Coordinates of C-alpha atoms in Angstrom, one line a residue:
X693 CA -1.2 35.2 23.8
X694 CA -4.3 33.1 24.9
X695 CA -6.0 34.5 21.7
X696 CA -3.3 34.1 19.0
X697 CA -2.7 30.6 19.7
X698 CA -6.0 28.9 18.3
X699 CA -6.1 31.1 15.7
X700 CA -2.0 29.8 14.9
X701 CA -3.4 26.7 15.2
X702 CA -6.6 26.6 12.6
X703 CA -3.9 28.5 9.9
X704 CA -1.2 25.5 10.6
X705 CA -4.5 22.8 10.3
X706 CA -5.4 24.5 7.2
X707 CA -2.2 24.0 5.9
X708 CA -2.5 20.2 7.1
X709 CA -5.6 20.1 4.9
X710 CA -4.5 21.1 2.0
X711 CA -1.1 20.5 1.3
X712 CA -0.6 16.9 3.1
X713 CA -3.8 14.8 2.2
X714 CA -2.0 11.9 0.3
X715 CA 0.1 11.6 3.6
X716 CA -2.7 11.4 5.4
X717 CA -4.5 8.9 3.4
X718 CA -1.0 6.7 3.9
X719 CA -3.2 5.8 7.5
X720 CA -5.6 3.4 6.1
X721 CA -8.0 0.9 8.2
X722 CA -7.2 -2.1 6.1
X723 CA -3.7 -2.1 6.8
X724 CA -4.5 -1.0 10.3
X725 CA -6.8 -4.0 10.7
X726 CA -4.3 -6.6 8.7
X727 CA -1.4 -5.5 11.4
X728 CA -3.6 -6.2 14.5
X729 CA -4.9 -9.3 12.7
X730 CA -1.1 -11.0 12.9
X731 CA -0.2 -9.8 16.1
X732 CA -3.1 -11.0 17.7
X733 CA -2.8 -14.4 16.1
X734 CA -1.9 -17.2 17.5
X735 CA 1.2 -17.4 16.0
X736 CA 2.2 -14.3 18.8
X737 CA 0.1 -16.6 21.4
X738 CA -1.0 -13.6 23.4
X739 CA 2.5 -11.2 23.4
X740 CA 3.7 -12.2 27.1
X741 CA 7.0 -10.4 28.0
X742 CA 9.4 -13.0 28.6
X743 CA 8.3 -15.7 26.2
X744 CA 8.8 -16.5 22.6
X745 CA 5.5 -15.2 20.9
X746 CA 6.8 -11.6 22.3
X747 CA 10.1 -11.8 21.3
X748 CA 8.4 -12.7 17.7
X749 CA 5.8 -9.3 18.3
X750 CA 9.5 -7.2 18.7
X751 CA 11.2 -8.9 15.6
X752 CA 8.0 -8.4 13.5
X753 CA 7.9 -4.8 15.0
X754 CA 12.0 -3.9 14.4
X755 CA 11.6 -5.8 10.6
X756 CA 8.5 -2.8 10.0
X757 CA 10.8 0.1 11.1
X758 CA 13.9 -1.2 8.8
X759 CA 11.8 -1.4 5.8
X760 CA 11.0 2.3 7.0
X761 CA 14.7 3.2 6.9
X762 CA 13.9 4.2 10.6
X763 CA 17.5 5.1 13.1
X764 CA 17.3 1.5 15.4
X765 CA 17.9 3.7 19.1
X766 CA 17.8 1.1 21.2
X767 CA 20.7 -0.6 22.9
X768 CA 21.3 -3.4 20.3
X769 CA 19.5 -2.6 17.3
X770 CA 15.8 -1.4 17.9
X771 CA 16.0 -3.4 20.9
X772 CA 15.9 -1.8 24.3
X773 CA 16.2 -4.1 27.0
X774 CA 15.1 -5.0 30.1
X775 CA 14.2 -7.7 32.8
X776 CA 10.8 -8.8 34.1
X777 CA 9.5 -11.6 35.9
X778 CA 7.8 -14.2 33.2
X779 CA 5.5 -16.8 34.6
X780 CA 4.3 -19.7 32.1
X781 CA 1.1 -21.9 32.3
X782 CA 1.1 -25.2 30.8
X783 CA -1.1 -28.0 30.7
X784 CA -2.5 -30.0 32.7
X785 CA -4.7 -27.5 34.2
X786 CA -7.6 -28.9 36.4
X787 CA -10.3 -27.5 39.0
X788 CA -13.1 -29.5 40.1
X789 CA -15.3 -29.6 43.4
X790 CA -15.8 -32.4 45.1
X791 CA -19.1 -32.3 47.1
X792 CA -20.2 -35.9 49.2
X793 CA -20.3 -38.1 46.4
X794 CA -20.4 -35.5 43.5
X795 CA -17.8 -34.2 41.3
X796 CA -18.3 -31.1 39.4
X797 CA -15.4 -30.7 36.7
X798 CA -15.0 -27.1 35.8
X799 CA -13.8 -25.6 32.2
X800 CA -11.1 -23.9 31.6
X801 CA -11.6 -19.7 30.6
X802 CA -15.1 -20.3 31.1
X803 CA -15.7 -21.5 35.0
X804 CA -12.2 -20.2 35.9
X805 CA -8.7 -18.5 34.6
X806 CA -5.1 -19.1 36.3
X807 CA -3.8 -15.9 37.6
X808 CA -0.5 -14.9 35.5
X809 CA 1.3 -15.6 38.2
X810 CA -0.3 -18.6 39.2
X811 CA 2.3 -21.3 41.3
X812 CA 2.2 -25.0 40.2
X813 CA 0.9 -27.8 42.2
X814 CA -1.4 -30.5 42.2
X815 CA -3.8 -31.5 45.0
X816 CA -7.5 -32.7 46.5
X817 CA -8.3 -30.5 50.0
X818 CA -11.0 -29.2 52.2
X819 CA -12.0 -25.7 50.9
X820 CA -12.6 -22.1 53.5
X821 CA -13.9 -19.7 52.6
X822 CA -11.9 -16.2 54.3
X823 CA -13.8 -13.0 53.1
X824 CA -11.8 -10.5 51.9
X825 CA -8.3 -12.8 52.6
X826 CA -7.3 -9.8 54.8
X827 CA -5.4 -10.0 57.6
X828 CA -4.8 -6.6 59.3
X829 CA -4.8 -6.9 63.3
X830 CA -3.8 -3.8 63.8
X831 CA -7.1 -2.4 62.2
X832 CA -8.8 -5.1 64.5
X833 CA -10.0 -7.2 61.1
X834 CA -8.9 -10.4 60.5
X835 CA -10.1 -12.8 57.9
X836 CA -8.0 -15.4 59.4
X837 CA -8.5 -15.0 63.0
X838 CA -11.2 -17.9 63.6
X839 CA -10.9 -20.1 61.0
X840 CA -7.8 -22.7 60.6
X841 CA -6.8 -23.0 57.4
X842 CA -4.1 -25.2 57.4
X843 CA -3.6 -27.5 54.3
X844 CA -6.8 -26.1 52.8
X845 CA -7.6 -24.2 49.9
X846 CA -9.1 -21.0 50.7
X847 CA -11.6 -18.8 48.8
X848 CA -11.2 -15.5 48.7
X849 CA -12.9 -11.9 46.8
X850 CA -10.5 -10.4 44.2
X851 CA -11.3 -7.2 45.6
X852 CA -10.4 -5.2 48.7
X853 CA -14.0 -3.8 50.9
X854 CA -15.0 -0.6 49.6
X855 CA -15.4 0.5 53.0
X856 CA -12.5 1.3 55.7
X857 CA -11.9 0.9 59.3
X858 CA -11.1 4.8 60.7
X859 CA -10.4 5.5 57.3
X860 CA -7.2 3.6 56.7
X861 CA -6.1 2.1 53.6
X862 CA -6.0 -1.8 53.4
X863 CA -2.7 -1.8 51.5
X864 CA -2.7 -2.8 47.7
X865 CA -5.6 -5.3 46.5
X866 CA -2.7 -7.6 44.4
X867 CA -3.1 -11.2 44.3
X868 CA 0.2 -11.7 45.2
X869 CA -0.8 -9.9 48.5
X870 CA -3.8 -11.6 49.1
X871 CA -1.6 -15.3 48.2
X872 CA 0.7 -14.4 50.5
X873 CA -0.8 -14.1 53.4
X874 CA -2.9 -17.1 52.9
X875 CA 0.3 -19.2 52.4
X876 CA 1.6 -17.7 55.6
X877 CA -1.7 -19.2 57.5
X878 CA -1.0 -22.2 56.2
X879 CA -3.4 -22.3 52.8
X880 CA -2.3 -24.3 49.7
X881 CA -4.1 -22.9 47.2
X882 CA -6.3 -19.9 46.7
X883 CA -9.1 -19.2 44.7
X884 CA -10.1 -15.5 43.5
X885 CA -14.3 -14.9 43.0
X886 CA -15.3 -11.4 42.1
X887 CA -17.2 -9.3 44.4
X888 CA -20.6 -10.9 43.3
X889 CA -22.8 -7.7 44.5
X890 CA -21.3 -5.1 42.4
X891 CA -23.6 -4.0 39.4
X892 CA -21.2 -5.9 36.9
X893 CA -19.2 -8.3 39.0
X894 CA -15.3 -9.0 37.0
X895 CA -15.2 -11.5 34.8
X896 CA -12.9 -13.9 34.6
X897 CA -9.6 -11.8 33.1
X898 CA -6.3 -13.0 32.1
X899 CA -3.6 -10.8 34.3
X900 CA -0.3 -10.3 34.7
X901 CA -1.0 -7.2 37.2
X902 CA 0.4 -8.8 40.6
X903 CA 1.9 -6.8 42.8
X904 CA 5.2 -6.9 44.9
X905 CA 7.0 -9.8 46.6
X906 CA 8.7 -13.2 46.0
X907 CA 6.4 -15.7 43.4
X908 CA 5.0 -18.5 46.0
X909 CA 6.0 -21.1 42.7
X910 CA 3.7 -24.0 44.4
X911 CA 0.6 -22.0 45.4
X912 CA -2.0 -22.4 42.6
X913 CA -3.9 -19.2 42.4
X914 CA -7.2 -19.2 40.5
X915 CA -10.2 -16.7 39.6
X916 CA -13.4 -18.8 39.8
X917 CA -16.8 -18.3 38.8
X918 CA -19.5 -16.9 41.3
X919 CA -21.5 -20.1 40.0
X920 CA -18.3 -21.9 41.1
X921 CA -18.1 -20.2 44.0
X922 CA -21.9 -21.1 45.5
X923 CA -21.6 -24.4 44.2
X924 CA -18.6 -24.5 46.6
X925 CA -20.7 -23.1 49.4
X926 CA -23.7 -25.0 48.6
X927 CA -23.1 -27.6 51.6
X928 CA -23.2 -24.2 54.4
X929 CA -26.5 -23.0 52.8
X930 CA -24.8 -19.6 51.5
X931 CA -24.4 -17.9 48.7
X932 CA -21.2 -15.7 48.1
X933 CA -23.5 -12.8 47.5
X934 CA -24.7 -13.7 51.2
X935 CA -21.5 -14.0 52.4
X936 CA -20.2 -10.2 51.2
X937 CA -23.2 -8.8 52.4
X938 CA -22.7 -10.1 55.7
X939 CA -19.5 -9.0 55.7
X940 CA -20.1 -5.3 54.5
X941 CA -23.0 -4.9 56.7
X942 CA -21.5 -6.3 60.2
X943 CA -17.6 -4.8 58.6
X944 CA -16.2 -8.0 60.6
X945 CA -14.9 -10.9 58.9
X946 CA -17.5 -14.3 58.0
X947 CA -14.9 -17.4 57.7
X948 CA -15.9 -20.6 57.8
X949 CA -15.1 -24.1 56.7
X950 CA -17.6 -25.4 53.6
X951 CA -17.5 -29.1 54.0
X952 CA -16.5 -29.5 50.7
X953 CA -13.0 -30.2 48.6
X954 CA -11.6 -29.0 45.4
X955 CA -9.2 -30.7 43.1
X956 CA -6.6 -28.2 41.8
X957 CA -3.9 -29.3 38.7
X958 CA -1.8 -26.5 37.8
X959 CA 1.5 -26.5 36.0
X960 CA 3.6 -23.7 35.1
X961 CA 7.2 -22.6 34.7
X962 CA 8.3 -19.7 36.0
X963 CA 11.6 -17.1 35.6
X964 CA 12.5 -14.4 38.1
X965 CA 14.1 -12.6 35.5
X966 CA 13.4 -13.0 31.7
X967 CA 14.7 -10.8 29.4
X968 CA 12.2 -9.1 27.1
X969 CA 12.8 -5.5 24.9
X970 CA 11.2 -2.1 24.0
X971 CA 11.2 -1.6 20.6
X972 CA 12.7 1.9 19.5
X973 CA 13.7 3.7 16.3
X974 CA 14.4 7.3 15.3
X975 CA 13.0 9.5 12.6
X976 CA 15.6 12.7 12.4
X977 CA 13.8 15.9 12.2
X978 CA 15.0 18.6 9.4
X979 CA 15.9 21.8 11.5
X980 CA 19.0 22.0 12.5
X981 CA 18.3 23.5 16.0
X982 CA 14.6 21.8 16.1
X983 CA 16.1 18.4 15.4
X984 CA 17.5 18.3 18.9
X985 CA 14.0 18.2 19.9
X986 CA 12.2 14.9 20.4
X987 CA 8.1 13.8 20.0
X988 CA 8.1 10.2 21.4
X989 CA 4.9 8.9 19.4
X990 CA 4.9 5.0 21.8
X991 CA 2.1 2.1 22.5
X992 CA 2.7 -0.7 24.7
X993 CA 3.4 -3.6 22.7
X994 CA 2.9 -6.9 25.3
X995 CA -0.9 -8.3 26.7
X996 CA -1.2 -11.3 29.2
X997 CA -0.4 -14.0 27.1
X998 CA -2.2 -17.8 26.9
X999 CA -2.5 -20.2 29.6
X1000 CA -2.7 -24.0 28.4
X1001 CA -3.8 -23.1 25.2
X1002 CA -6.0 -20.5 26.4
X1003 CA -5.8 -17.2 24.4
X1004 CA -5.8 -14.1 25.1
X1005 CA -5.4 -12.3 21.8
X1006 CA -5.2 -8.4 23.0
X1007 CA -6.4 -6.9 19.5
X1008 CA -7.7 -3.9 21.4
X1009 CA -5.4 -4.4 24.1
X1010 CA -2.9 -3.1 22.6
X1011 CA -1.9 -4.5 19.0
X1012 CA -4.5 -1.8 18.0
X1013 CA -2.3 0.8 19.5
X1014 CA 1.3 -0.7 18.3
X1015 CA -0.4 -0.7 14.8
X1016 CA -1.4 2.8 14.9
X1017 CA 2.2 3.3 16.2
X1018 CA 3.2 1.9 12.8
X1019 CA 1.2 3.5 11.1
X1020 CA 1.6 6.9 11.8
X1021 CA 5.5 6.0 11.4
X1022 CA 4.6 4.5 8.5
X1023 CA 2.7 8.1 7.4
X1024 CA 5.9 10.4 8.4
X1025 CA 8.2 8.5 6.6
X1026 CA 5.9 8.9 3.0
X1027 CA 5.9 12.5 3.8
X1028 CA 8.1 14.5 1.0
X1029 CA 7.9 17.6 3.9
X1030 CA 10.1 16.2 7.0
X1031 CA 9.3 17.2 10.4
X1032 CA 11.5 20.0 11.9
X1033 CA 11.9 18.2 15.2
X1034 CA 13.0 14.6 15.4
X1035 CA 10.5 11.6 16.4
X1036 CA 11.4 8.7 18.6
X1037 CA 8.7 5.9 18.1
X1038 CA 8.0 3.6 20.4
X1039 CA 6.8 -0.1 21.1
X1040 CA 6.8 -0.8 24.8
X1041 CA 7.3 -3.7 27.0
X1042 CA 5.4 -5.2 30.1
X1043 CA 2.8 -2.6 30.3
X1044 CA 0.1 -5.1 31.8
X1045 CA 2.6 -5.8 34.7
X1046 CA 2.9 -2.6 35.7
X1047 CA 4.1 -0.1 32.9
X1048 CA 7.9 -1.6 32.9
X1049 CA 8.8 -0.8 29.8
X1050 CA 7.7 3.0 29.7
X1051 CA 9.4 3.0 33.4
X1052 CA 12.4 2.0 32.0
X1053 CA 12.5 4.0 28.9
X1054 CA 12.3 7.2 31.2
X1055 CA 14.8 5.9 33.2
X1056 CA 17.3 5.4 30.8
X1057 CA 16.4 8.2 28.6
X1058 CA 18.9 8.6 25.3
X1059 CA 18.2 12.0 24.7
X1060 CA 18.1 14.5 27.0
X1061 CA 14.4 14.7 29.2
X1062 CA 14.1 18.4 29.1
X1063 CA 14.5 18.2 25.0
X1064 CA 11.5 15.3 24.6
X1065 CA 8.5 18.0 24.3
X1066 CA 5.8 15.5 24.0
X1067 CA 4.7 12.1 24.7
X1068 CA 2.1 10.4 22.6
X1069 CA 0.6 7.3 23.7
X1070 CA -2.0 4.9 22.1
X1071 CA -3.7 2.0 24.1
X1072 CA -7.5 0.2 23.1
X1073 CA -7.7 2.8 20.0
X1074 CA -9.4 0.3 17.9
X1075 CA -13.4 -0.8 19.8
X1076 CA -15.9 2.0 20.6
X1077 CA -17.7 4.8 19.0
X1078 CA -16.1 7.8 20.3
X1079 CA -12.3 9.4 21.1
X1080 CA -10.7 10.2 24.3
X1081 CA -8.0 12.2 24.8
X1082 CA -6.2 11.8 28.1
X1083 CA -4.1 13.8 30.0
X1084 CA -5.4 17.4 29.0
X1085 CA -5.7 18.7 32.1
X1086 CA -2.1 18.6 32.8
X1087 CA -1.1 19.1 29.4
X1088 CA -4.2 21.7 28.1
X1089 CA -1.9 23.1 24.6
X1090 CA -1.1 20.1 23.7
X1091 CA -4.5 18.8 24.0
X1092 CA -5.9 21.9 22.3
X1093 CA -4.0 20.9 19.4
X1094 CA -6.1 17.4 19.2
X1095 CA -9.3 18.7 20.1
X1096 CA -9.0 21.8 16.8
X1097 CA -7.8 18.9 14.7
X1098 CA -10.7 16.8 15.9
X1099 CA -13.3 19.9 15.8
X1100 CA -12.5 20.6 11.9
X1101 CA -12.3 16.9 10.6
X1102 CA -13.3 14.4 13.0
X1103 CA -15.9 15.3 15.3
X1104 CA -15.6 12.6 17.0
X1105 CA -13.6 13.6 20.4
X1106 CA -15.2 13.7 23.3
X1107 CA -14.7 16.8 26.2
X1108 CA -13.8 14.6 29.0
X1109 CA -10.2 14.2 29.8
X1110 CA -7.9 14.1 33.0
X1111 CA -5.0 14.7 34.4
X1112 CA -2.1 12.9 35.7
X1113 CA -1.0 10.4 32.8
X1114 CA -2.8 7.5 32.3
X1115 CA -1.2 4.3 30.9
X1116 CA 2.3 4.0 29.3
X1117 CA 1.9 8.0 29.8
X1118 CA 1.9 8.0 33.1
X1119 CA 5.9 7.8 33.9
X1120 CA 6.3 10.7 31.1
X1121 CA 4.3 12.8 33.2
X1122 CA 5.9 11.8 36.1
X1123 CA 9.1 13.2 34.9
X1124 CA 7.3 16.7 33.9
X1125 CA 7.0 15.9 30.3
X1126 CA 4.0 16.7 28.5
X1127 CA 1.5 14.5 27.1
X1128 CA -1.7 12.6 25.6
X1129 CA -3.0 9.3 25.7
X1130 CA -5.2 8.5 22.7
X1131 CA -8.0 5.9 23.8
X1132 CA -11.5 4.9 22.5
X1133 CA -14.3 5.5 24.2
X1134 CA -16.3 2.3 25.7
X1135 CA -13.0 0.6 24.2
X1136 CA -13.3 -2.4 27.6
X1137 CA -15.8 -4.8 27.1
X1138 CA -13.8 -7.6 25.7
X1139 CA -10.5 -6.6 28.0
X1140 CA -8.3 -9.2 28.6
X1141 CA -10.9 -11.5 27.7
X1142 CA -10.5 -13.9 25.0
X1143 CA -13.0 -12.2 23.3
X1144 CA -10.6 -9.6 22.3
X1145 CA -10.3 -10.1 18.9
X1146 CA -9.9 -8.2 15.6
X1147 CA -13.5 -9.3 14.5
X1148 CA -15.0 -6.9 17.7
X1149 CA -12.9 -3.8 16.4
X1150 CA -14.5 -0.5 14.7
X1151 CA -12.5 0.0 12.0
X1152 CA -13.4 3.8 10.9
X1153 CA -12.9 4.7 14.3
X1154 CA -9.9 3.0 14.2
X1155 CA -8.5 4.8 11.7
X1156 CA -9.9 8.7 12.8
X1157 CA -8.2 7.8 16.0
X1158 CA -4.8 6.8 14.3
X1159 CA -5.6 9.8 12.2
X1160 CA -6.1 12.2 14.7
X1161 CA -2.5 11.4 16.6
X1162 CA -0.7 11.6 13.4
X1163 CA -1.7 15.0 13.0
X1164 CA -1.0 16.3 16.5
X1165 CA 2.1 14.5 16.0
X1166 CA 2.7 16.4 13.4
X1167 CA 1.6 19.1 14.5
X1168 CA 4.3 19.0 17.3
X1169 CA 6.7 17.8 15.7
X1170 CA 6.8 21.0 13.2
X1171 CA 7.2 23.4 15.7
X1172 CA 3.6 25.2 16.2
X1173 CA 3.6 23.7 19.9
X1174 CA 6.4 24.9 22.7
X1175 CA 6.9 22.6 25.5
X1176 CA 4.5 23.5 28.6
X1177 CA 4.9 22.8 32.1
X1178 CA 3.2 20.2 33.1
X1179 CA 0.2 20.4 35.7

């Protein structure tokens, strides 16, 4: 059986070739790039769950899949719904460091970003700096222990050690964690500086990837510069890349008051539950028995926002991915020859917070989760020079199918995959059903940065990527794959 099924394979791509070109050429880059041009505009003001430029994303989205004559399968409409904590950042937003006599006013999304989940308040204090902002007695570490940081503003790395203490975890890395614990010392603020000795230190990234517990609404929480940051230490005669090596080296804590003060402004508004929406609709497959047989094809829609008229336009990040969504719809539906099983496309939700929307769509599946046979996501499809296909050591068929595709038109797909999801994939696996996740190669180096614009994107790739998933999609969804366990 090993044999026959590339050799089924090729014959079925041959087919592809021949007989479904003109559907194929439906997937163009222009109106790939003209979709990711409008929601990455500012008009969408960076596709937050929660606010209004999402809800605009999901109407612009549902209004595409009506024109298509898609089935709406979501609870109202095309809209599935669901809850998630929205946080927004407003203006004024201020940090400056006051040092003796000096004042050193920093600039907004170039010396320092608000967390997503920033609190709001407004305040001149003394600034610490507290290591790691770990406080775990139990493993005998303790950023905290010997510094008193009461009413103070506390500097912190982003980043957990990469070393251990007999090999125990330190618990997540969130900010929320990390602002947390500093409010419980007695802290007012916090400020966030990447670890400065790692070969390319963070930069300064919108995020709405927080963690767990209740949103401290008046702590201000801020990711500064490592200029920032040794300005700040300047008075102690350190640098922060001192200060981390000491740390690492010794593995005990380096706290210490900086004799200087920071001014922090922020103002924001925030919701414990907003109400935001997937975006679903149905294409029914043509066989009667295979019709009852579902290939979600599914993107997440959201990215991390703006903050005080900051931008954070997420063309890569994912409107590249919910316009390949589109367009492969877009490419099934111009197809005279209609897929034998039925296809459930898919525009996710609050992805950047933690995959909420795909978590929620498996949760409340509408279909039965042993009949979906495939999951297709798509997420940073659209910068790079290469395609990855995710996932295909748990689902190797399915990814077989991509890579003979790839091998006879493309050549463009790399070897390396993985297992274990990846992405809005990741709770489809999870519940045993197979799938891929359809990703550029090199596709980060404007993430969540408001660099991430359509101007950066590689538009052939973009479209051999989009190309590619259509016709593994298709593929699939005409029968010449049978659903495999999962590994």
């Amino acid at each position: 059986m090993k044999t026959l099924i590339p050799i089924f394979i090729i014959f079925s791509f041959i087919i592809i070739k021949s007989q479904d070109r003109n559907v194929v050429s439906q997937i163009t880059k222009e109106s790939l790039i003209k979709t990711v041009s409008i929601l990455s505009s500012k008009e969408f003001d960076g596709r937050l769950p929660g606010s209004e430029g999402y809800d605009k994303a999901a109407k612009f989205v549902a209004n595409k899949f009506l024109e298509m004559k898609l089935k709406p399968f979501g609870d109202a409409g095309y809209f599935q719904f669901l809850n998630v904590e929205y946080n927004r950042i407003d203006t004024p937003v201020i940090f400056e460091a006051i040092i003796d006599s000096e004042t050193i006013s920093y600039k907004h999304g170039k010396d320092f970003v608000l967390r997503g989940f920033s609190g709001a308040n407004s305040f001149t204090l003394p600034v610490a700096f507290c290591g790691y902002g770990i406080s775990r007695p139990d493993l005998g570490y303790d950023d905290y222990q010997n510094v008193n940081v009461k009413n103070k503003i506390v500097i912190v790395f982003k980043q957990n050690p990469k070393w251990k203490i007999d090999n125990k975890e330190w618990g997540n890395s969130y900010p929320r964690e990390k602002s947390l614990i500093a409010k419980q010392q007695g802290a007012k603020g916090i400020l966030f500086v990447s670890l400065p000795n790692d070969e390319k230190p963070q930069p300064l990234i919108g995020s709405v990837l927080h963690g767990d517990g209740e949103q401290p609404t008046d702590f201000p929480q801020l990711h500064i510069s490592i200029e920032a940051a040794n300005q700040l230490l300047r008075k102690v005669g350190l640098t922060i890349n001192e200060c981390q090596t000491k740390i690492d080296e010794k593995k005990k804590p380096f706290s210490f008051l900086t004799r200087t003060k920071a001014k922090v402004i922020t103002t924001t508004y925030y919701q414990k539950e907003a109400k935001t929406m997937n975006v679903v609709a149905l294409l029914e497959g043509s066989e009667p028995v295979l019709k009852n047989e579902y290939v979600v094809i599914g993107a997440h829609l959201d990215h991390v926002g703006s903050q005080a008229g900051l931008l954070f336009p997420g063309a890569n990040d994912n409107a590249s991915g919910s316009a390949g969504v589109l367009e492969i719809a877009k490419a099934f539906v111009a197809d005279k020859v209609k897929p034998k099983r039925s296809i459930i496309f898919v525009l996710f939700a609050s992805e950047e917070q933690g995959l909420n929307g795909s978590k929620h769509f498996v949760e409340n599946l509408i279909v039965p989760k042993e009949k979906i046979v495939a999951m297709l996501n798509l997420d940073c499809i659209g910068y790079g020079d290469s395609i990855q296909v995710g996932n295909g050591k748990s689902s190797p068929k399915l990814w077989e199918i991509a890579k003979e595709i790839n091998d006879k038109n493309f050549k463009l797909m790399v070897n390396d995959t993985w297992s274990g999801g990846g992405a809005d994939a990741t709770p489809f696996h999870e519940k045993g059903i197979p799938s891929l996740y359809f990703i550029s190669k090199y596709s980060y180096d404007h993430l969540h940065l408001p660099t991430d614009t359509v101007e950066t994107l590689n538009p052939d790739l973009f479209e051999k990527i989009v190309k590619l998933a259509f016709l593994t999609a298709k593929q699939t969804a005409d029968g010449n794959y049978q659903r495999e366990e999962v590994k």
